[in-house]
Each structure stands twice: as C-alpha cells, then as structure tokens.
PDB file of C-alpha atoms in Angstrom:
ATOM      1  CA  ASP A 841      13.775 -42.642   0.098  1.00 62.00           C
ATOM      2  CA  ALA A 842      14.528 -45.523  -2.294  1.00 64.00           C
ATOM      3  CA  LYS A 843      17.467 -45.315  -4.667  1.00 86.00           C
ATOM      4  CA  THR A 844      16.977 -45.336  -8.441  1.00 93.00           C
ATOM      5  CA  THR A 845      19.101 -46.596 -11.327  1.00 94.00           C
ATOM      6  CA  GLN A 846      18.958 -45.072 -14.799  1.00 96.00           C
ATOM      7  CA  PRO A 847      21.051 -45.461 -17.948  1.00 97.00           C
ATOM      8  CA  THR A 848      23.622 -42.723 -18.280  1.00 95.00           C
ATOM      9  CA  SER A 849      22.602 -41.701 -21.782  1.00 97.00           C
ATOM     10  CA  MET A 850      20.192 -42.484 -24.610  1.00 97.00           C
ATOM     11  CA  ASP A 851      19.586 -41.307 -28.152  1.00 97.00           C
ATOM     12  CA  CYS A 852      16.235 -40.909 -29.881  1.00 96.00           C
ATOM     13  CA  ALA A 853      15.258 -39.876 -33.396  1.00 97.00           C
ATOM     14  CA  GLU A 854      13.136 -36.769 -33.700  1.00 97.00           C
ATOM     15  CA  GLY A 855       9.443 -37.630 -33.991  1.00 97.00           C
ATOM     16  CA  ARG A 856       9.863 -41.089 -32.477  1.00 97.00           C
ATOM     17  CA  ALA A 857       8.858 -42.133 -28.985  1.00 97.00           C
ATOM     18  CA  ALA A 858      11.529 -41.841 -26.304  1.00 98.00           C
ATOM     19  CA  ASN A 859      11.304 -44.540 -23.635  1.00 98.00           C
ATOM     20  CA  LEU A 860      13.389 -43.822 -20.553  1.00 98.00           C
ATOM     21  CA  PRO A 861      13.693 -46.677 -18.041  1.00 97.00           C
ATOM     22  CA  CYS A 862      14.226 -46.456 -14.304  1.00 97.00           C
ATOM     23  CA  ASN A 863      14.826 -49.205 -11.758  1.00 96.00           C
ATOM     24  CA  HIS A 864      13.696 -48.690  -8.164  1.00 93.00           C
ATOM     25  CA  SER A 865      13.747 -52.214  -6.790  1.00 92.00           C
ATOM     26  CA  THR A 866      13.758 -51.091  -3.126  1.00 90.00           C
ATOM     27  CA  ILE A 867      10.699 -48.876  -3.437  1.00 90.00           C
ATOM     28  CA  SER A 868       8.264 -49.141  -0.557  1.00 86.00           C
ATOM     29  CA  GLY A 869       4.501 -49.026  -0.614  1.00 85.00           C
ATOM     30  CA  ASN A 870       4.073 -45.327   0.179  1.00 83.00           C
ATOM     31  CA  GLU A 871       6.719 -44.012  -2.205  1.00 87.00           C
ATOM     32  CA  TYR A 872       5.855 -42.203  -5.416  1.00 90.00           C
ATOM     33  CA  VAL A 873       7.877 -42.163  -8.614  1.00 93.00           C
ATOM     34  CA  TYR A 874       8.619 -38.643  -9.858  1.00 94.00           C
ATOM     35  CA  TRP A 875      10.229 -37.551 -13.118  1.00 96.00           C
ATOM     36  CA  TYR A 876      11.953 -34.220 -13.649  1.00 96.00           C
ATOM     37  CA  ARG A 877      14.094 -32.971 -16.493  1.00 97.00           C
ATOM     38  CA  GLN A 878      16.823 -30.374 -16.739  1.00 96.00           C
ATOM     39  CA  ILE A 879      17.439 -28.619 -20.011  1.00 94.00           C
ATOM     40  CA  HIS A 880      20.950 -27.258 -20.445  1.00 87.00           C
ATOM     41  CA  SER A 881      21.666 -26.190 -16.846  1.00 79.00           C
ATOM     42  CA  GLN A 882      18.275 -24.567 -16.312  1.00 92.00           C
ATOM     43  CA  GLY A 883      16.349 -25.362 -13.152  1.00 95.00           C
ATOM     44  CA  PRO A 884      14.778 -28.836 -13.109  1.00 95.00           C
ATOM     45  CA  GLN A 885      11.244 -29.024 -14.488  1.00 96.00           C
ATOM     46  CA  TYR A 886       8.552 -31.361 -13.198  1.00 95.00           C
ATOM     47  CA  ILE A 887       7.185 -33.823 -15.754  1.00 97.00           C
ATOM     48  CA  ILE A 888       4.945 -36.381 -14.099  1.00 96.00           C
ATOM     49  CA  HIS A 889       4.578 -38.640 -11.068  1.00 94.00           C
ATOM     50  CA  GLY A 890       2.665 -41.757 -10.048  1.00 93.00           C
ATOM     51  CA  LEU A 891       2.168 -44.331  -7.306  1.00 91.00           C
ATOM     52  CA  LYS A 892       1.101 -47.565  -8.999  1.00 90.00           C
ATOM     53  CA  ASN A 893      -1.243 -46.720 -11.822  1.00 86.00           C
ATOM     54  CA  ASN A 894      -0.045 -45.545 -15.196  1.00 94.00           C
ATOM     55  CA  GLU A 895      -0.282 -41.792 -15.611  1.00 96.00           C
ATOM     56  CA  THR A 896      -0.474 -39.487 -18.609  1.00 97.00           C
ATOM     57  CA  ASN A 897      -0.376 -35.732 -18.984  1.00 96.00           C
ATOM     58  CA  GLU A 898       0.324 -33.256 -21.763  1.00 95.00           C
ATOM     59  CA  MET A 899       4.058 -33.853 -21.548  1.00 94.00           C
ATOM     60  CA  ALA A 900       4.504 -37.591 -21.089  1.00 97.00           C
ATOM     61  CA  SER A 901       3.233 -40.961 -19.949  1.00 98.00           C
ATOM     62  CA  LEU A 902       4.489 -42.927 -16.964  1.00 98.00           C
ATOM     63  CA  ILE A 903       4.277 -46.703 -16.969  1.00 97.00           C
ATOM     64  CA  ILE A 904       4.905 -48.404 -13.613  1.00 96.00           C
ATOM     65  CA  THR A 905       5.299 -52.184 -13.486  1.00 96.00           C
ATOM     66  CA  GLU A 906       2.881 -54.169 -11.384  1.00 94.00           C
ATOM     67  CA  ASP A 907       5.532 -54.955  -8.750  1.00 94.00           C
ATOM     68  CA  ARG A 908       6.519 -51.237  -8.807  1.00 94.00           C
ATOM     69  CA  LYS A 909      10.205 -52.095  -9.042  1.00 94.00           C
ATOM     70  CA  SER A 910      10.682 -50.252 -12.305  1.00 96.00           C
ATOM     71  CA  SER A 911       9.050 -47.616 -14.455  1.00 96.00           C
ATOM     72  CA  THR A 912       9.320 -46.069 -17.910  1.00 97.00           C
ATOM     73  CA  LEU A 913       8.832 -42.466 -18.904  1.00 98.00           C
ATOM     74  CA  ILE A 914       7.498 -42.135 -22.439  1.00 98.00           C
ATOM     75  CA  LEU A 915       7.773 -38.999 -24.534  1.00 98.00           C
ATOM     76  CA  PRO A 916       5.424 -39.968 -27.384  1.00 96.00           C
ATOM     77  CA  HIS A 917       6.866 -37.758 -30.147  1.00 95.00           C
ATOM     78  CA  ALA A 918      10.281 -36.496 -29.128  1.00 97.00           C
ATOM     79  CA  THR A 919      11.423 -33.123 -30.440  1.00 97.00           C
ATOM     80  CA  LEU A 920      14.848 -31.503 -30.416  1.00 97.00           C
ATOM     81  CA  ARG A 921      13.686 -29.400 -27.453  1.00 95.00           C
ATOM     82  CA  ASP A 922      13.289 -32.596 -25.409  1.00 97.00           C
ATOM     83  CA  THR A 923      17.082 -32.986 -25.321  1.00 97.00           C
ATOM     84  CA  ALA A 924      17.798 -32.844 -21.586  1.00 97.00           C
ATOM     85  CA  VAL A 925      18.844 -34.816 -18.533  1.00 96.00           C
ATOM     86  CA  TYR A 926      15.908 -36.790 -17.145  1.00 97.00           C
ATOM     87  CA  TYR A 927      15.805 -37.651 -13.452  1.00 96.00           C
ATOM     88  CA  CYS A 928      13.760 -40.460 -11.944  1.00 96.00           C
ATOM     89  CA  ILE A 929      13.192 -39.864  -8.215  1.00 92.00           C
ATOM     90  CA  VAL A 930      11.398 -41.920  -5.612  1.00 89.00           C
ATOM     91  CA  ARG A 931       9.926 -40.019  -2.689  1.00 84.00           C
ATOM     92  CA  SER A 932       7.485 -40.792   0.048  1.00 71.00           C
ATOM     93  CA  ASN A 933       4.758 -38.354   1.015  1.00 60.00           C
ATOM     94  CA  ALA A 934       6.625 -37.871   4.272  1.00 59.00           C
ATOM     95  CA  GLY A 935       9.873 -37.152   2.462  1.00 60.00           C
ATOM     96  CA  ASN A 936      10.619 -33.485   2.570  1.00 67.00           C
ATOM     97  CA  MET A 937      12.846 -32.994  -0.412  1.00 76.00           C
ATOM     98  CA  LEU A 938      13.976 -34.654  -3.614  1.00 84.00           C
ATOM     99  CA  THR A 939      17.094 -36.815  -3.859  1.00 84.00           C
ATOM    100  CA  PHE A 940      18.639 -36.611  -7.330  1.00 87.00           C
ATOM    101  CA  GLY A 941      20.799 -39.288  -8.912  1.00 85.00           C
ATOM    102  CA  GLY A 942      22.803 -38.877 -12.086  1.00 86.00           C
ATOM    103  CA  GLY A 943      19.833 -39.066 -14.447  1.00 94.00           C
ATOM    104  CA  THR A 944      19.694 -40.058 -18.126  1.00 97.00           C
ATOM    105  CA  ARG A 945      21.052 -37.685 -20.739  1.00 96.00           C
ATOM    106  CA  LEU A 946      18.592 -37.914 -23.635  1.00 98.00           C
ATOM    107  CA  MET A 947      19.820 -36.672 -26.990  1.00 97.00           C
ATOM    108  CA  VAL A 948      17.105 -36.205 -29.613  1.00 97.00           C
ATOM    109  CA  LYS A 949      18.632 -36.235 -33.085  1.00 97.00           C
ATOM    110  CA  PRO A 950      17.194 -34.928 -36.368  1.00 95.00           C
TER     111      PRO A 950
ATOM    112  CA  ASN B 779       3.085 -15.336 -10.653  1.00 63.00           C
ATOM    113  CA  ALA B 780       6.849 -15.090 -10.895  1.00 78.00           C
ATOM    114  CA  GLY B 781       7.349 -18.536  -9.342  1.00 94.00           C
ATOM    115  CA  VAL B 782      10.770 -19.043  -7.729  1.00 97.00           C
ATOM    116  CA  THR B 783      13.175 -16.153  -8.240  1.00 97.00           C
ATOM    117  CA  GLN B 784      16.890 -16.389  -7.535  1.00 98.00           C
ATOM    118  CA  THR B 785      19.345 -13.527  -7.434  1.00 97.00           C
ATOM    119  CA  PRO B 786      21.993 -12.965  -8.567  1.00 97.00           C
ATOM    120  CA  LYS B 787      22.248 -15.124 -11.699  1.00 96.00           C
ATOM    121  CA  PHE B 788      26.045 -14.967 -11.711  1.00 97.00           C
ATOM    122  CA  GLN B 789      28.588 -14.144  -9.003  1.00 97.00           C
ATOM    123  CA  VAL B 790      32.357 -14.260  -8.658  1.00 97.00           C
ATOM    124  CA  LEU B 791      33.815 -14.261  -5.158  1.00 97.00           C
ATOM    125  CA  LYS B 792      37.305 -14.272  -3.771  1.00 97.00           C
ATOM    126  CA  THR B 793      38.266 -16.980  -1.303  1.00 98.00           C
ATOM    127  CA  GLY B 794      37.213 -15.954   2.188  1.00 97.00           C
ATOM    128  CA  GLN B 795      34.510 -13.527   1.134  1.00 97.00           C
ATOM    129  CA  SER B 796      30.967 -13.981   2.336  1.00 96.00           C
ATOM    130  CA  MET B 797      27.755 -13.456   0.458  1.00 96.00           C
ATOM    131  CA  THR B 798      24.055 -14.277   0.446  1.00 98.00           C
ATOM    132  CA  LEU B 799      22.191 -15.952  -2.382  1.00 98.00           C
ATOM    133  CA  GLN B 800      18.600 -14.814  -2.466  1.00 98.00           C
ATOM    134  CA  CYS B 801      15.552 -16.993  -3.141  1.00 98.00           C
ATOM    135  CA  ALA B 802      11.958 -15.790  -3.142  1.00 98.00           C
ATOM    136  CA  GLN B 803       8.710 -17.495  -4.105  1.00 97.00           C
ATOM    137  CA  ASP B 804       5.253 -16.004  -4.506  1.00 96.00           C
ATOM    138  CA  MET B 805       3.224 -19.224  -4.402  1.00 95.00           C
ATOM    139  CA  ASN B 806       2.811 -19.338  -0.602  1.00 94.00           C
ATOM    140  CA  HIS B 807       4.681 -22.652  -0.477  1.00 94.00           C
ATOM    141  CA  GLU B 808       5.647 -23.963   2.937  1.00 93.00           C
ATOM    142  CA  TYR B 809       8.589 -26.089   1.789  1.00 93.00           C
ATOM    143  CA  MET B 810      11.738 -24.502   0.393  1.00 94.00           C
ATOM    144  CA  SER B 811      15.176 -25.952  -0.272  1.00 94.00           C
ATOM    145  CA  TRP B 812      18.623 -25.229  -1.628  1.00 96.00           C
ATOM    146  CA  TYR B 813      20.617 -27.543  -3.905  1.00 95.00           C
ATOM    147  CA  ARG B 814      24.026 -27.331  -5.486  1.00 96.00           C
ATOM    148  CA  GLN B 815      24.988 -28.890  -8.786  1.00 95.00           C
ATOM    149  CA  ASP B 816      28.586 -29.524  -9.767  1.00 93.00           C
ATOM    150  CA  PRO B 817      29.541 -30.130 -13.423  1.00 87.00           C
ATOM    151  CA  GLY B 818      28.145 -33.386 -14.798  1.00 82.00           C
ATOM    152  CA  MET B 819      26.454 -34.261 -11.518  1.00 85.00           C
ATOM    153  CA  GLY B 820      22.959 -34.392 -10.143  1.00 88.00           C
ATOM    154  CA  LEU B 821      21.656 -31.914  -7.583  1.00 92.00           C
ATOM    155  CA  ARG B 822      22.633 -32.309  -3.925  1.00 93.00           C
ATOM    156  CA  LEU B 823      20.542 -30.947  -1.071  1.00 93.00           C
ATOM    157  CA  ILE B 824      22.226 -28.313   1.110  1.00 95.00           C
ATOM    158  CA  HIS B 825      19.504 -27.099   3.498  1.00 95.00           C
ATOM    159  CA  TYR B 826      15.746 -27.099   3.548  1.00 93.00           C
ATOM    160  CA  SER B 827      12.837 -25.569   5.420  1.00 93.00           C
ATOM    161  CA  VAL B 828       9.329 -26.881   6.052  1.00 91.00           C
ATOM    162  CA  GLY B 829       7.989 -23.501   7.171  1.00 93.00           C
ATOM    163  CA  ALA B 830       8.869 -20.102   8.556  1.00 94.00           C
ATOM    164  CA  GLY B 831      11.226 -20.406  11.507  1.00 95.00           C
ATOM    165  CA  ILE B 832      12.147 -24.031  10.729  1.00 94.00           C
ATOM    166  CA  THR B 833      15.273 -25.149   8.894  1.00 95.00           C
ATOM    167  CA  ASP B 834      17.211 -28.386   8.655  1.00 93.00           C
ATOM    168  CA  GLN B 835      20.382 -29.724   7.101  1.00 93.00           C
ATOM    169  CA  GLY B 836      20.522 -31.703   3.897  1.00 91.00           C
ATOM    170  CA  GLU B 837      23.283 -33.824   2.415  1.00 90.00           C
ATOM    171  CA  VAL B 838      26.024 -31.149   2.089  1.00 95.00           C
ATOM    172  CA  PRO B 839      25.375 -28.359   4.659  1.00 96.00           C
ATOM    173  CA  ASN B 840      28.934 -27.475   5.686  1.00 96.00           C
ATOM    174  CA  GLY B 841      29.957 -23.918   4.879  1.00 96.00           C
ATOM    175  CA  TYR B 842      26.382 -22.694   4.420  1.00 97.00           C
ATOM    176  CA  ASN B 843      23.791 -21.103   6.679  1.00 97.00           C
ATOM    177  CA  VAL B 844      20.095 -20.526   6.071  1.00 97.00           C
ATOM    178  CA  SER B 845      17.218 -18.807   7.803  1.00 96.00           C
ATOM    179  CA  ARG B 846      13.486 -18.653   7.118  1.00 97.00           C
ATOM    180  CA  SER B 847      11.978 -15.568   8.689  1.00 97.00           C
ATOM    181  CA  THR B 848       9.129 -15.362   6.171  1.00 97.00           C
ATOM    182  CA  THR B 849       7.260 -17.868   4.030  1.00 96.00           C
ATOM    183  CA  GLU B 850       8.405 -16.131   0.852  1.00 97.00           C
ATOM    184  CA  ASP B 851      12.171 -15.896   1.375  1.00 97.00           C
ATOM    185  CA  PHE B 852      14.882 -18.470   1.987  1.00 98.00           C
ATOM    186  CA  PRO B 853      18.364 -16.923   1.696  1.00 98.00           C
ATOM    187  CA  LEU B 854      21.523 -19.041   1.579  1.00 98.00           C
ATOM    188  CA  ARG B 855      24.630 -17.566   3.195  1.00 98.00           C
ATOM    189  CA  LEU B 856      28.187 -18.526   2.399  1.00 97.00           C
ATOM    190  CA  LEU B 857      30.187 -17.682   5.486  1.00 92.00           C
ATOM    191  CA  SER B 858      33.710 -17.818   4.050  1.00 96.00           C
ATOM    192  CA  ALA B 859      33.747 -18.807   0.396  1.00 97.00           C
ATOM    193  CA  ALA B 860      36.081 -21.575  -0.762  1.00 97.00           C
ATOM    194  CA  PRO B 861      36.913 -22.750  -4.304  1.00 97.00           C
ATOM    195  CA  SER B 862      35.120 -26.030  -3.496  1.00 96.00           C
ATOM    196  CA  GLN B 863      31.889 -24.026  -3.334  1.00 97.00           C
ATOM    197  CA  THR B 864      32.138 -23.127  -7.006  1.00 97.00           C
ATOM    198  CA  SER B 865      28.896 -24.559  -8.327  1.00 97.00           C
ATOM    199  CA  VAL B 866      25.436 -23.772  -9.638  1.00 97.00           C
ATOM    200  CA  TYR B 867      22.908 -23.257  -6.860  1.00 98.00           C
ATOM    201  CA  PHE B 868      19.205 -23.972  -7.242  1.00 97.00           C
ATOM    202  CA  CYS B 869      16.382 -23.013  -4.947  1.00 97.00           C
ATOM    203  CA  ALA B 870      13.096 -24.934  -4.970  1.00 95.00           C
ATOM    204  CA  SER B 871       9.709 -24.704  -3.299  1.00 94.00           C
ATOM    205  CA  ARG B 872       6.611 -26.848  -3.020  1.00 92.00           C
ATOM    206  CA  PRO B 873       3.370 -26.906  -1.053  1.00 90.00           C
ATOM    207  CA  ARG B 874       3.211 -28.784   2.227  1.00 86.00           C
ATOM    208  CA  GLU B 875       0.583 -31.138   0.880  1.00 81.00           C
ATOM    209  CA  ALA B 876       1.891 -34.520  -0.065  1.00 71.00           C
ATOM    210  CA  ASN B 877       2.017 -35.702  -3.634  1.00 78.00           C
ATOM    211  CA  THR B 878       2.880 -32.297  -5.090  1.00 84.00           C
ATOM    212  CA  GLU B 879       5.477 -31.085  -7.556  1.00 90.00           C
ATOM    213  CA  ALA B 880       8.447 -28.890  -6.721  1.00 92.00           C
ATOM    214  CA  PHE B 881       9.214 -25.661  -8.577  1.00 95.00           C
ATOM    215  CA  PHE B 882      12.809 -24.630  -9.199  1.00 96.00           C
ATOM    216  CA  GLY B 883      14.466 -21.308  -9.776  1.00 97.00           C
ATOM    217  CA  GLN B 884      16.778 -20.720 -12.717  1.00 96.00           C
ATOM    218  CA  GLY B 885      19.926 -20.994 -10.651  1.00 97.00           C
ATOM    219  CA  THR B 886      22.858 -18.901  -9.463  1.00 97.00           C
ATOM    220  CA  ARG B 887      26.216 -19.687 -11.021  1.00 97.00           C
ATOM    221  CA  LEU B 888      28.891 -19.032  -8.394  1.00 97.00           C
ATOM    222  CA  THR B 889      32.634 -19.010  -8.999  1.00 97.00           C
ATOM    223  CA  VAL B 890      35.079 -18.738  -6.100  1.00 97.00           C
ATOM    224  CA  VAL B 891      38.612 -17.798  -7.090  1.00 97.00           C
TER     225      VAL B 891
END
C-alpha cells in the first residue's frame, strides 16, 4: 500500500472549515484513499473514503486531485468535538488491513 | 449491535506473566485484526485474520499469538509479558468485501511492570 504524508498538526477556529491535506504521490490505480480519526485515545473512527471522484457524507467531504497524488479532507463547520488525530490511509481492495502513519493532530479552538 | 467489544479495558501485568486480550464482534465480519498504539504514535498491525482458521502476521508480531476458531472471536495472547509490550491495543473488524470501512473496539490499555 502507498505511503502518505500529512502535516503533524493544524489549528482551526470553531465554526470554520477545517481542510486537512494528505500527499500520496505513489498511489496506484486500484488504491483508495481512506480517512479515519481518533479522538483522545478512543478507537479510530471511519470518516470517508474515495477512489478518484470527490465524495461527501454527513461527516465530511473528500477532494482528490485529478492525478490522485494528493487529497484534502474537509470538515465544513468544525466543532470542538472534532479535535482529534486524523489519519489518511491508502489501501487497495486487495489490501487486508490498514497501515497507519502519524496522522494530523487537529485542534479546534473556540 | 454491540460492534467490536474488547475486554478488559485496563490490565496491569508483571514481567513474564501471560494473558489473553479478548476481542469479539457481532457483525459477521470475516476480517479481524489487532493493532498496538504506543504514546504519540500511529497504530501498528500485530496480527490479522481473513476468516475462521486463518491468521497471518502483521508488522510487529513478535511476542504475540492469535487464533481464529470462530468468526466472532479473535483473542490476542501475550506469551511472556515484557515492559516493551506496554501499550494500548485495538481490535478491528471489517467485511470481506472490498471498499468497506473497518470498525474498531475501544481499546485495552496494558501496563507491564
């Protein structure tokens, strides 16, 4: 599975959009981009995933560049409860398990 | 549905003791896995299973054994606990079908003294 690069930490003001970037320049054609988050040492929670089209669900939006070498997770109106570590993971359908990097520590401030 | 249930939530062991961390899921998922997370780090894969009777090693398997006798349960055994195994352990499951999300338990915080 391709490796990902994320900023170590980011801040966001409450009520503003949080845009979390992820680089995956070695991604191959059959690999999906997954996002999970981990709130204060709880188990990771699935957010969203996509292949090449932009995706949106009740939690977030995922924007994948046309060359698929990077993506951005968007939390449209961040709340204090969105403070967490966000992991960007690239996995193929044949890949059995998830490979976690260090993630981005998002701090949402009042 | 309870999802993925891990027991115990907390455990303190002495060096050399053995114990089993329990993981059960009620979603009929074929794939199950164990991760460990050290302070300030991401999760690292210990062992995983793609179905009953099938297990395989992940990134950091040494010192741990697993078995998968049923679809629901995937216990992790520490054979002889060492301080280096002090960590938070997470169990996860997902369906066999591709393009699906994984569900995680709430973790077991293990301290080896």
